[in-house]
Short mmCIF file of C-alpha atoms and ligand atoms in Angstrom, two decimals:
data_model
loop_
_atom_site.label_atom_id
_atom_site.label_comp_id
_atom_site.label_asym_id
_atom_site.label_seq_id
_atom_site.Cartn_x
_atom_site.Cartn_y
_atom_site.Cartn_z
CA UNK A 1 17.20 -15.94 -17.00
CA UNK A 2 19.89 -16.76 -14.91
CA UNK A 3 22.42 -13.87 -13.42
CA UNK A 4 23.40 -12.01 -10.89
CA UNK A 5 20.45 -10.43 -9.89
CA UNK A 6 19.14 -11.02 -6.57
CA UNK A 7 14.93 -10.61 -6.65
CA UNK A 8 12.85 -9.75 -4.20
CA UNK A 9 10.60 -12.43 -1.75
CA UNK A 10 12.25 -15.20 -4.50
CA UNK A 11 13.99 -18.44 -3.35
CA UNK A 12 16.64 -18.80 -5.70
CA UNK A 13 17.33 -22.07 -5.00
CA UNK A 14 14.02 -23.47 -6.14
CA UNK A 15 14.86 -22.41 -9.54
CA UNK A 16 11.68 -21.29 -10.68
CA UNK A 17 11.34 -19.43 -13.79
CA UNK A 18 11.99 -15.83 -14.24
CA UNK A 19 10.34 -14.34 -17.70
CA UNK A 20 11.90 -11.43 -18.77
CA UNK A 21 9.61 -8.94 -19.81
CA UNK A 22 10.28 -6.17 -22.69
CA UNK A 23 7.11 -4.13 -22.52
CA UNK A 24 3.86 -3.06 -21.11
CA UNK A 25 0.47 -1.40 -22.43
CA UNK A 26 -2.63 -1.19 -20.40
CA UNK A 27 -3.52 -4.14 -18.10
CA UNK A 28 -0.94 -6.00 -20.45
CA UNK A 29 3.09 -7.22 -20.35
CA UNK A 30 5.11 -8.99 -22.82
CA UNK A 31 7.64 -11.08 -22.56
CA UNK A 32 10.69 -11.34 -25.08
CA UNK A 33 9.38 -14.57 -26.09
CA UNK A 34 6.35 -13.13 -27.65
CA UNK A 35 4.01 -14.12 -24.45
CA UNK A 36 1.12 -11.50 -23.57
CA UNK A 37 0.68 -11.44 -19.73
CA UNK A 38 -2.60 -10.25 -17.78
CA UNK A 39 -1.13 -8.18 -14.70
CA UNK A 40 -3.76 -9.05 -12.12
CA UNK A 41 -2.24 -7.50 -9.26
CA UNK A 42 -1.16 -4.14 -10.96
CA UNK A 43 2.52 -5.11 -11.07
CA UNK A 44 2.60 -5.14 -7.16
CA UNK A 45 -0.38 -2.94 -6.32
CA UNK A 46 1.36 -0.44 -8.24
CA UNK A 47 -0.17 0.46 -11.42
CA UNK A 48 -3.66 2.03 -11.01
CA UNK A 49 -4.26 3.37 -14.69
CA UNK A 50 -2.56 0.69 -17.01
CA UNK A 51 1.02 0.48 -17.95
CA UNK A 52 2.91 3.24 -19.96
CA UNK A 53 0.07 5.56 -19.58
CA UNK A 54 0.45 7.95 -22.62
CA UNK A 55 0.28 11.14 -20.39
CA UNK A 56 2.45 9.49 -17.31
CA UNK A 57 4.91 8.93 -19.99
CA UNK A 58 5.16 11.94 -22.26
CA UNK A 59 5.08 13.71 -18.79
CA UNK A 60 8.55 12.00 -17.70
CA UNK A 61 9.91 12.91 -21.33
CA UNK A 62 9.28 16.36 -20.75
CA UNK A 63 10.83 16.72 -17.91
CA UNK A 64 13.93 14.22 -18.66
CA UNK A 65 15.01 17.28 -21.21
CA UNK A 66 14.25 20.08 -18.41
CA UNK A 67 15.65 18.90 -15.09
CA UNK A 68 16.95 15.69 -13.95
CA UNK A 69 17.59 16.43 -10.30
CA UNK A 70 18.55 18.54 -7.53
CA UNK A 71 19.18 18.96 -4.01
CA UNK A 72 15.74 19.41 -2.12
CA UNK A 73 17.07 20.52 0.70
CA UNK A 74 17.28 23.96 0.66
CA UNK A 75 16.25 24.65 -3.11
CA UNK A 76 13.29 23.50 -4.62
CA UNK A 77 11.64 23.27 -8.32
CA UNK A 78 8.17 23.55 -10.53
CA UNK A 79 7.37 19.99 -10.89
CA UNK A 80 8.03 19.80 -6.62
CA UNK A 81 5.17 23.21 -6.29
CA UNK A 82 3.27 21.86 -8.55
CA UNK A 83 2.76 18.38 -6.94
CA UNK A 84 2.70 19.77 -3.33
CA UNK A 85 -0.05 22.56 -4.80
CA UNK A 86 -2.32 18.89 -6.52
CA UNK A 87 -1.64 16.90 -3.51
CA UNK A 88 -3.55 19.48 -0.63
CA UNK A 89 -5.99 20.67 -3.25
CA UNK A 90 -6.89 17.08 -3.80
CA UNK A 91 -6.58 15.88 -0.05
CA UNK A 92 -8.43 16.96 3.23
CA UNK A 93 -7.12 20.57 3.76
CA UNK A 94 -6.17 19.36 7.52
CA UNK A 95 -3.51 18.35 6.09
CA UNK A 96 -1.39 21.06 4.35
CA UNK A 97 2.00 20.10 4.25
CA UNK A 98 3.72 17.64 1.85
CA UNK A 99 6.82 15.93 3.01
CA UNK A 100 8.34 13.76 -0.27
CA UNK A 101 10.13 10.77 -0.34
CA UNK A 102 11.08 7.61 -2.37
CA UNK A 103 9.43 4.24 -1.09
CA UNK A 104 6.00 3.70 0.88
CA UNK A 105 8.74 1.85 3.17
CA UNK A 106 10.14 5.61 4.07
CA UNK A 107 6.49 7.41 3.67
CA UNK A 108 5.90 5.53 6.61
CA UNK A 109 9.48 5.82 8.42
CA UNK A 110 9.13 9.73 7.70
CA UNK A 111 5.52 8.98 9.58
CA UNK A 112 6.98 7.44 12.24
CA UNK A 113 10.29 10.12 12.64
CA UNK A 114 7.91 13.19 12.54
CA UNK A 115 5.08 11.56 15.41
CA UNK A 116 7.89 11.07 17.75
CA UNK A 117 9.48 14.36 16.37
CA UNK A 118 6.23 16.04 17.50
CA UNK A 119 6.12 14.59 20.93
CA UNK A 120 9.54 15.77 21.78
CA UNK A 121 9.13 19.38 21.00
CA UNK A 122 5.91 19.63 22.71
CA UNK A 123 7.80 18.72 25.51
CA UNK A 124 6.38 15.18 26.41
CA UNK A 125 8.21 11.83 26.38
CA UNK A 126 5.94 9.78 24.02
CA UNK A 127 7.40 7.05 22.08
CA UNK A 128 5.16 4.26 22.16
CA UNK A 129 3.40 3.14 18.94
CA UNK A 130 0.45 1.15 18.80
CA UNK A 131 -0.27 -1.14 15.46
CA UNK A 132 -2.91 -3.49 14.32
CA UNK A 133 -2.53 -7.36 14.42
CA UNK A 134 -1.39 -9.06 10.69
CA UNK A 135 -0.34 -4.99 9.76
CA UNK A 136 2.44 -4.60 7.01
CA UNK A 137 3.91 -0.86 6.77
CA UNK A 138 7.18 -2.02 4.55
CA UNK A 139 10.10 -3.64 4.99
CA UNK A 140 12.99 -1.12 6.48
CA UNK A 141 13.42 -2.44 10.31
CA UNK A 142 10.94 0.80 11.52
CA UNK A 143 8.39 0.00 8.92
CA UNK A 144 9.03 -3.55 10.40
CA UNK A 145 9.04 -2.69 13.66
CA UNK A 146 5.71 -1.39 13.09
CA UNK A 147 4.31 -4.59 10.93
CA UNK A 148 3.27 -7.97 12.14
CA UNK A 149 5.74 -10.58 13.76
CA UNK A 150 5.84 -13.47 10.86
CA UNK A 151 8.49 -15.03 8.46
CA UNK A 152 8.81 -11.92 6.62
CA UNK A 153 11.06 -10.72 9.52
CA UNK A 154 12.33 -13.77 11.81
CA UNK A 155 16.01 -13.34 11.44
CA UNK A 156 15.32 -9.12 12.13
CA UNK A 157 12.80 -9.50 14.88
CA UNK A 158 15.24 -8.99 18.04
CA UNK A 159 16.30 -5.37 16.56
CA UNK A 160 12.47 -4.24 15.88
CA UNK A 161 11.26 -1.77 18.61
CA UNK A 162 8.63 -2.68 20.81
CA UNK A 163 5.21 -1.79 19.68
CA UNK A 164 1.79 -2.62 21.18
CA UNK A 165 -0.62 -4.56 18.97
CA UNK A 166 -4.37 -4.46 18.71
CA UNK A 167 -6.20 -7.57 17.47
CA UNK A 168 -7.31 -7.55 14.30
CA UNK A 169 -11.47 -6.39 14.38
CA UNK A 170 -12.78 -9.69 13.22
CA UNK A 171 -16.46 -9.32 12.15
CA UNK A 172 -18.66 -9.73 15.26
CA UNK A 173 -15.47 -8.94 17.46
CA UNK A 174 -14.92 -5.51 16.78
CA UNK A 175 -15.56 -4.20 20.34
CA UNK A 176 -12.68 -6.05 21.38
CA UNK A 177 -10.58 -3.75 19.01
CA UNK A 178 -11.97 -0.79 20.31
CA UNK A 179 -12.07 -1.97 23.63
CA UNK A 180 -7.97 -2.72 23.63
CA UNK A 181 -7.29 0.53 21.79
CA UNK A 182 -9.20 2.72 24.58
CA UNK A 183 -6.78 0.71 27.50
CA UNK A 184 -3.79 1.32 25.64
CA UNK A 185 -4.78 4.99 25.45
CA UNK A 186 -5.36 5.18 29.36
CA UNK A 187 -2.47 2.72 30.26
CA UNK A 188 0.51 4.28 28.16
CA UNK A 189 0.94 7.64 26.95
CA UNK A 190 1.09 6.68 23.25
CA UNK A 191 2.73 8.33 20.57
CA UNK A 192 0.73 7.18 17.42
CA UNK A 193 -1.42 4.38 16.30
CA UNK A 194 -0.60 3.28 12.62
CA UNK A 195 -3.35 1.82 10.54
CA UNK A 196 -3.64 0.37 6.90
CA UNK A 197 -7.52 2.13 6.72
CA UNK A 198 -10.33 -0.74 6.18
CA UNK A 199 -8.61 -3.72 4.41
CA UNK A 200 -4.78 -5.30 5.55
CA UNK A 201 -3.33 -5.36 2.44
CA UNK A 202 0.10 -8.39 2.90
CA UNK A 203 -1.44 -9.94 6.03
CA UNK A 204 -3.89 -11.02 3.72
CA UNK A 205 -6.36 -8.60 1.98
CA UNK A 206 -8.10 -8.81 5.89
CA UNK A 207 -10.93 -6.05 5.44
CA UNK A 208 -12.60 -4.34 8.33
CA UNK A 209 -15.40 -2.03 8.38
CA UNK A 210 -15.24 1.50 7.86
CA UNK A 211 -16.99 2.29 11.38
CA UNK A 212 -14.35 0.83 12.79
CA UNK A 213 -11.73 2.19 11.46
CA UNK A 214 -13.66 5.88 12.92
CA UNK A 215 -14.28 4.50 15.85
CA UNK A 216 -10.85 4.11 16.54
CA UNK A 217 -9.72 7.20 14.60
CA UNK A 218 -12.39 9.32 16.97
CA UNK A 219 -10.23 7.24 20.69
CA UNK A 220 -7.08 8.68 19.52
CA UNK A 221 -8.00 12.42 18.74
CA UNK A 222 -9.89 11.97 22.53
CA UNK A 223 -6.78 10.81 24.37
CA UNK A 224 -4.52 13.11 21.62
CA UNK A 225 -2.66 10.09 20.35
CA UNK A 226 -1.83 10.95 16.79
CA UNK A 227 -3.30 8.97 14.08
CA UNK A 228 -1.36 7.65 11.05
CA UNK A 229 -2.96 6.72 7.51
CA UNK A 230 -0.97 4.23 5.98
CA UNK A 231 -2.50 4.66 2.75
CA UNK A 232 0.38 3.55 0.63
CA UNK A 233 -1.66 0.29 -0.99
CA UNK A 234 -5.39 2.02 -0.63
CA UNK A 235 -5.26 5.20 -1.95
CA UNK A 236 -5.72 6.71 -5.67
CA UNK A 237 -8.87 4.74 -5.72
CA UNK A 238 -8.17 1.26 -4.80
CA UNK A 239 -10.75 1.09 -2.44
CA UNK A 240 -13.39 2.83 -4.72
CA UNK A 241 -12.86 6.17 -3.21
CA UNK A 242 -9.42 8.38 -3.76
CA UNK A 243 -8.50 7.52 -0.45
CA UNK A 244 -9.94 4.69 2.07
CA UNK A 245 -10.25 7.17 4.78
CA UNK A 246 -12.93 9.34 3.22
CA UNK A 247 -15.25 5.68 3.56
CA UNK A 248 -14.70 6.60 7.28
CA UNK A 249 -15.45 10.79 6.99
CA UNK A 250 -11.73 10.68 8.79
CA UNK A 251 -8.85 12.49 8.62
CA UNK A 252 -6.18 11.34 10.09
CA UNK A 253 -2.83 13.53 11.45
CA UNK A 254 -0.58 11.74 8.96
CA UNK A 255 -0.74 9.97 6.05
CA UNK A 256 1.23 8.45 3.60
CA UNK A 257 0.67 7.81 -0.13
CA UNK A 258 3.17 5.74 -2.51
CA UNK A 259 2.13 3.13 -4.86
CA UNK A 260 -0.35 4.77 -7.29
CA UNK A 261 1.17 8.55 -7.00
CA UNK A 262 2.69 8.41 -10.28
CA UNK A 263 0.30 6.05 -11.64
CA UNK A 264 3.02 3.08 -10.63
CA UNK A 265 5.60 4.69 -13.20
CA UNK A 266 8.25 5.58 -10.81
CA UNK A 267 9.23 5.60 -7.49
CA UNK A 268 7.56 8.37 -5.34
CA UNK A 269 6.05 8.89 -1.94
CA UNK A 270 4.16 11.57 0.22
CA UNK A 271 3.74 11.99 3.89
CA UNK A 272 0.99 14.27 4.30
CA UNK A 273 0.97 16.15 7.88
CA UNK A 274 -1.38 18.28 9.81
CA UNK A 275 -0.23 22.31 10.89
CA UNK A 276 0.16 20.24 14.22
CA UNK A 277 3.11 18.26 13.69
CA UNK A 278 4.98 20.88 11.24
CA UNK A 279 4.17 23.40 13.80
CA UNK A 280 5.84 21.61 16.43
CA UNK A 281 9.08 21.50 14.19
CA UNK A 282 8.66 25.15 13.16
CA UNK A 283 11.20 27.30 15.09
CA UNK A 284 14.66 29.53 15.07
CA UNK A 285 16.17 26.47 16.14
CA UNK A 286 18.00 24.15 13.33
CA UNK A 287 18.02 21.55 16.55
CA UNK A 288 14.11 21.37 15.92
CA UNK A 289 13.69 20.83 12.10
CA UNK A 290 12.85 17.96 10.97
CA UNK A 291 16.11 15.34 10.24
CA UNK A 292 15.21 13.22 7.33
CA UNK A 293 16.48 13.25 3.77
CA UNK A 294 17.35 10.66 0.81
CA UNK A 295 19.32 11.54 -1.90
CA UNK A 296 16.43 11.46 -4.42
CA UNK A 297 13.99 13.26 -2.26
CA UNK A 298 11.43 14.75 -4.70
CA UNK A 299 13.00 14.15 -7.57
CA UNK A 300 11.92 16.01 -10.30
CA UNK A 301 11.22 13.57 -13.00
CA UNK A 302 9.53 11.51 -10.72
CA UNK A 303 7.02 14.51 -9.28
CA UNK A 304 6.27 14.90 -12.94
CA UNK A 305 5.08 11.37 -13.46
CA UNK A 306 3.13 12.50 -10.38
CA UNK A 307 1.32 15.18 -11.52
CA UNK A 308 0.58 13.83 -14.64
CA UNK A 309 -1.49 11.09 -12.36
CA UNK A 310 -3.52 13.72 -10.63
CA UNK A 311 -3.81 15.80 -14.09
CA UNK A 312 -5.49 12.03 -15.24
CA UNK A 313 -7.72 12.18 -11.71
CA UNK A 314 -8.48 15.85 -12.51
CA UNK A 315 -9.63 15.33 -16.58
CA UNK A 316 -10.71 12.10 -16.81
CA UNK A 317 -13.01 10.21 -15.02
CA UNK A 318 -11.45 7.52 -12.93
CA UNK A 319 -13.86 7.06 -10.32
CA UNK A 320 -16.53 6.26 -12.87
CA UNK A 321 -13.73 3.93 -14.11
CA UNK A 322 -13.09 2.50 -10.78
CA UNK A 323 -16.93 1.89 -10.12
CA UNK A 324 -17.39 -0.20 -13.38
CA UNK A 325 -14.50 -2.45 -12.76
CA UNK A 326 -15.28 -3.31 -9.53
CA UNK A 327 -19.14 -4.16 -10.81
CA UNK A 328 -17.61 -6.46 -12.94
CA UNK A 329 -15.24 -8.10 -10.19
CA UNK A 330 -18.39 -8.48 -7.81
CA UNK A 331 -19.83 -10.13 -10.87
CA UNK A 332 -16.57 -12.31 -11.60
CA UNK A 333 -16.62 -12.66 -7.09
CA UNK A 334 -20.37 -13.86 -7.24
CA UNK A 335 -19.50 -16.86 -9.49
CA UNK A 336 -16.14 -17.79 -7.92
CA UNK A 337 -18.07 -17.62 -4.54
CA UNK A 338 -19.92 -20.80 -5.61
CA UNK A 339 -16.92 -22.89 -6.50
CA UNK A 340 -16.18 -25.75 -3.71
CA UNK A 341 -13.18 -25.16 -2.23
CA UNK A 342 -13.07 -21.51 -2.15
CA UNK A 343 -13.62 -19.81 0.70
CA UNK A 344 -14.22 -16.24 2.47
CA UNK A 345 -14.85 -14.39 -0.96
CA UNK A 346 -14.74 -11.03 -0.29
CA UNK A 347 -14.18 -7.52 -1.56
CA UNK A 348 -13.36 -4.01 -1.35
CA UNK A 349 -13.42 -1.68 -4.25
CA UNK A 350 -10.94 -2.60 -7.27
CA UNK A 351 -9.61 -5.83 -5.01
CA UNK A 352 -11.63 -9.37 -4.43
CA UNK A 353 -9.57 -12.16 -2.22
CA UNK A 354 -10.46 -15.34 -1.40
CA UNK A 355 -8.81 -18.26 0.14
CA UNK A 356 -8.02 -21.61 -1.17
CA UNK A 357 -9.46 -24.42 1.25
CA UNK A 358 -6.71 -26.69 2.83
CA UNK A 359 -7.09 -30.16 4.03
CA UNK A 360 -8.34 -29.31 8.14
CA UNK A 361 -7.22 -25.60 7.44
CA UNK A 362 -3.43 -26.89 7.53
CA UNK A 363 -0.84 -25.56 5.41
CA UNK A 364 -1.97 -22.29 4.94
CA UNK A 365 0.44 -18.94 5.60
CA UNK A 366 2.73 -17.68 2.97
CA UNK A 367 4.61 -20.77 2.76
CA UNK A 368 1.73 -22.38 2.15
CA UNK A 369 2.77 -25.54 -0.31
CA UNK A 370 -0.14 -24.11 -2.09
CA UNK A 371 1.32 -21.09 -3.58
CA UNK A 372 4.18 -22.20 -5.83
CA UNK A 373 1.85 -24.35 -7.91
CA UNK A 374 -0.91 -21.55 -7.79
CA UNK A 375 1.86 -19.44 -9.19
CA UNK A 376 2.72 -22.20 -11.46
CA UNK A 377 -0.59 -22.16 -12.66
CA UNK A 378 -1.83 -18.85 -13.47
CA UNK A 379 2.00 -18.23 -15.46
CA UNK A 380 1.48 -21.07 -17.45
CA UNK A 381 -1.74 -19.32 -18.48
CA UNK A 382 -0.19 -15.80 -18.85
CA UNK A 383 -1.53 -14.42 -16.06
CA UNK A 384 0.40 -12.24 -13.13
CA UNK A 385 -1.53 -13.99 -9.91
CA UNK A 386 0.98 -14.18 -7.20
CA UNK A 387 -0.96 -15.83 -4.35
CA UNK A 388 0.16 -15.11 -0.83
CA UNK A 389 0.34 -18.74 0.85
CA UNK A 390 -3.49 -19.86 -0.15
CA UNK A 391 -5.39 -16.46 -0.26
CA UNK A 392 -5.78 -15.32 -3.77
CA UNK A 393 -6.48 -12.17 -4.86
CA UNK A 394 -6.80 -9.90 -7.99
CA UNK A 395 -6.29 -5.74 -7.84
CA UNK A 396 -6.10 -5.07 -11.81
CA UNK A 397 -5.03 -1.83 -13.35
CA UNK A 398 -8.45 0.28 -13.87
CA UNK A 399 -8.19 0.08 -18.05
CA UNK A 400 -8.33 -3.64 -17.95
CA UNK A 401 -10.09 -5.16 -20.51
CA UNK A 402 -13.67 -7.01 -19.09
CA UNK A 403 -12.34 -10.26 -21.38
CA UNK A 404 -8.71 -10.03 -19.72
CA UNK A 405 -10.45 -10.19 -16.06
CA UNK A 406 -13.23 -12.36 -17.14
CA UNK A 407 -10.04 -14.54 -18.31
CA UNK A 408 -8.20 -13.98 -14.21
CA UNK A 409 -11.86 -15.38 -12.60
CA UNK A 410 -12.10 -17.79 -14.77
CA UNK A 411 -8.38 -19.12 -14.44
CA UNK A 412 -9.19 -18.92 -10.36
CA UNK A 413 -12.46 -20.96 -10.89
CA UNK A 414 -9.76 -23.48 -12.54
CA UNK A 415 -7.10 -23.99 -10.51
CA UNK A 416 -9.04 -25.23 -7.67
CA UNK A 417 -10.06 -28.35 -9.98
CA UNK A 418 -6.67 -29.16 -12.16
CA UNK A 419 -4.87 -28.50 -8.32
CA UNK A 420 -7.51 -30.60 -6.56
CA UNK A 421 -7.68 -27.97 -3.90
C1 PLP B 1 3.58 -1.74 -0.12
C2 PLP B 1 3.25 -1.14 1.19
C3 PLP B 1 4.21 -0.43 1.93
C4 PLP B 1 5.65 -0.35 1.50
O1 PLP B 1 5.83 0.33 0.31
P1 PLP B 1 7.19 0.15 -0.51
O2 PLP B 1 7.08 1.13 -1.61
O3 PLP B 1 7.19 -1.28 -0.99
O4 PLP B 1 8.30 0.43 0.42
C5 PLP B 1 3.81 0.18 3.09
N1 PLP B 1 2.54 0.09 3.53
C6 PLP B 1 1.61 -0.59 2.86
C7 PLP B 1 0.21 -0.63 3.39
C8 PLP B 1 1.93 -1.25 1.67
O5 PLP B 1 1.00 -1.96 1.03
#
């Protein structure tokens, strides 16, 4: 298609293709040429229970004839009580209050306004935020500011605040994580720390372990530096588990859900806080509530898509679901992990990532020369595989069918021999 539009992470000038697609069913899209696609990454990490979910969908029908939208601020509405009622009987009670927004992008900014927010009305200047090396939180210049230095953000980089930046836990090195965390916590007086819990999801599927990921959850609440979740690509089961936190037995003081809410129908996010940080904005004083709004804030059609999704985790059962799928991906891991030229196989729940060797480990990154033609590769087969730079990955929608990801291993297994990787 050529037009007007103006896509996302897409270099227009390389021309490449651009398949329009007219509808979606399970694990499955179509294209108006008649082509059935295998989403293998969940339409952007999106889509946990297949597309068009029958109950997702007659959900948003319903409330299409009831209630389009309203201001939030100030007034409020069922589908709104409803969600915020799912969402803290579903999550750790620690953290009661429900703050709703549009994008994980602002999940995370509202993260971000309410730590500092906190600090203020306690009375302490605290503004310093510590991250985690090869993070991603989103792409508005906080949720930048807050992600990894890289290509994503070159021309942005001299407006991102100044964070500090703990290296990555590499397996073996974890201490070192720790180690740098503690320091910061006795050299600064630190705001937050913001963490993607146990596996870095556009750095490169980087997983850690879950001990670590406590350990450094249990330095904070000692030195009383708050602790955000970004949860935004790990929770509603990704993982294996609702959220990736519970693998740790942590809660942290924030944390903010997007992606799967509404199943990946429509736009949606949560910021989930402790009595802590609402308390500290809780006063006679309209100077101390908390200043963030977009237009769409918990709009109603969307916090119906919403609870449909936890009406699906509440009846059906997904978890069971999750488990079997990622038995079959450790299966469909086990046989890729033979295949010369692939390298660091590894997983974590409903995701499995690998890289692609490169000649003397050159070329690799997201412009890796490897990715268009991996791209290339898997459309020509029908499948939705979009490599970042030479690590591959696959996070299906749960209701995939075992051929369709039997069919995503296998077309893995193949492009390292017709690429000559
Ligand atoms: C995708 C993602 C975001 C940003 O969410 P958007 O809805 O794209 O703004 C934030 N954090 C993590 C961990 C993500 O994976």
């Amino acid at each position: 298609m050529t037009s007007s539009l103006w896509h996302p992470f897409t270099q227009h000038g390389l021309c490449e293709p651009t398949p329009l697609v007219t509808h979606g069913s399970g694990a499955i899209l179509w294209t108006e040429d008649g082509q059935r696609i295998i989403d293998g990454i969940s339409s952007w990490w999106v889509t946990t229970h297949g597309h068009c979910h029958p109950r997702i969908m007659a959900a948003i029908a319903a409330q299409a004839q009831q209630l389009d939208q309203v201001i939030f601020a100030g007034w409020t509405h069922e589908p709104a009580e409803t969600l915020a009622q799912g969402l803290t009987a579903i999550m750790p009670p620690s953290l009661p209050y429900v703050f709703l927004s549009d994008s994980g992008s602002t999940s995370v900014e509202v993260a971000i306004k309410m730590a500092l927010g906190y600090w203020l009305h306690r009375g302490q200047t605290r503004h310093r935020i510590m991250v985690m090396e090869h993070s991603y939180h989103g792409d508005t210049i906080g949720a930048m500011s807050v992600g990894a230095r890289s290509v994503y953000n070159r021309a942005y980089t001299p407006l991102l605040f100044d964070v500090g930046t703990l290296p990555f836990p590499i397996a073996g090195q974890e201490q070192a994580t720790l180690d740098a965390l503690e320091a910061a916590c006795r050299s600064h007086e630190l705001a937050a720390l913001i963490i993607e819990p146990l596996i870095l999801g556009a750095g490169g599927m980087l997983i850690y372990p879950a001990w670590v990921l406590a350990e450094m959850r249990a330095i904070c609440a000692r030195f009383g530096v708050l602790f955000i979740a970004d949860e935004v690509m790990t929770g509603w089961g990704r993982t294996g588990t609702l959220t990736a936190c519970e693998q740790a037995e942590i809660v942290p003081d924030l944390m903010c859900l997007s992606k799967g809410l509404t199943g990946g129908a429509l736009p949606l996010a949560a910021t989930m806080a402790s009595a802590a940080i609402y308390d500290a904005h809780y006063s006679t004083d309209r100077a101390q509530q908390f200043f963030h709004s977009s237009s769409y804030t918990a709009n109603p059609i969307a916090c119906a898509a919403a609870n449909a999704n936890l009406a699906i985790w509440r009846d059906e059962p997904v978890l069971e679901r999750i488990a079997t799928l990622a038995a079959h991906q450790q299966t469909g891991l086990d046989s890729l992990a033979t295949v010369p030229g692939i390298e660091n196989p590894r997983q974590l729940g409903t995701i499995i990532a690998m890289e692609m060797a490169t000649p003397q480990g050159q070329d690799q990154g997201y412009l890796s020369h490897l990715a268009p033609r991996l791209l290339a590769h898997f459309r020509e087969q029908g499948l939705l595989l979009r490599p970042m730079g030479n690590t591959v990955y696959v996070m299906p929608p749960y209701s995939i069918e075992a051929a369709d990801l039997d069919r995503l291993h296998h077309a893995i297994a193949e492009a390292v021999i017709s690429l000559a990787i």
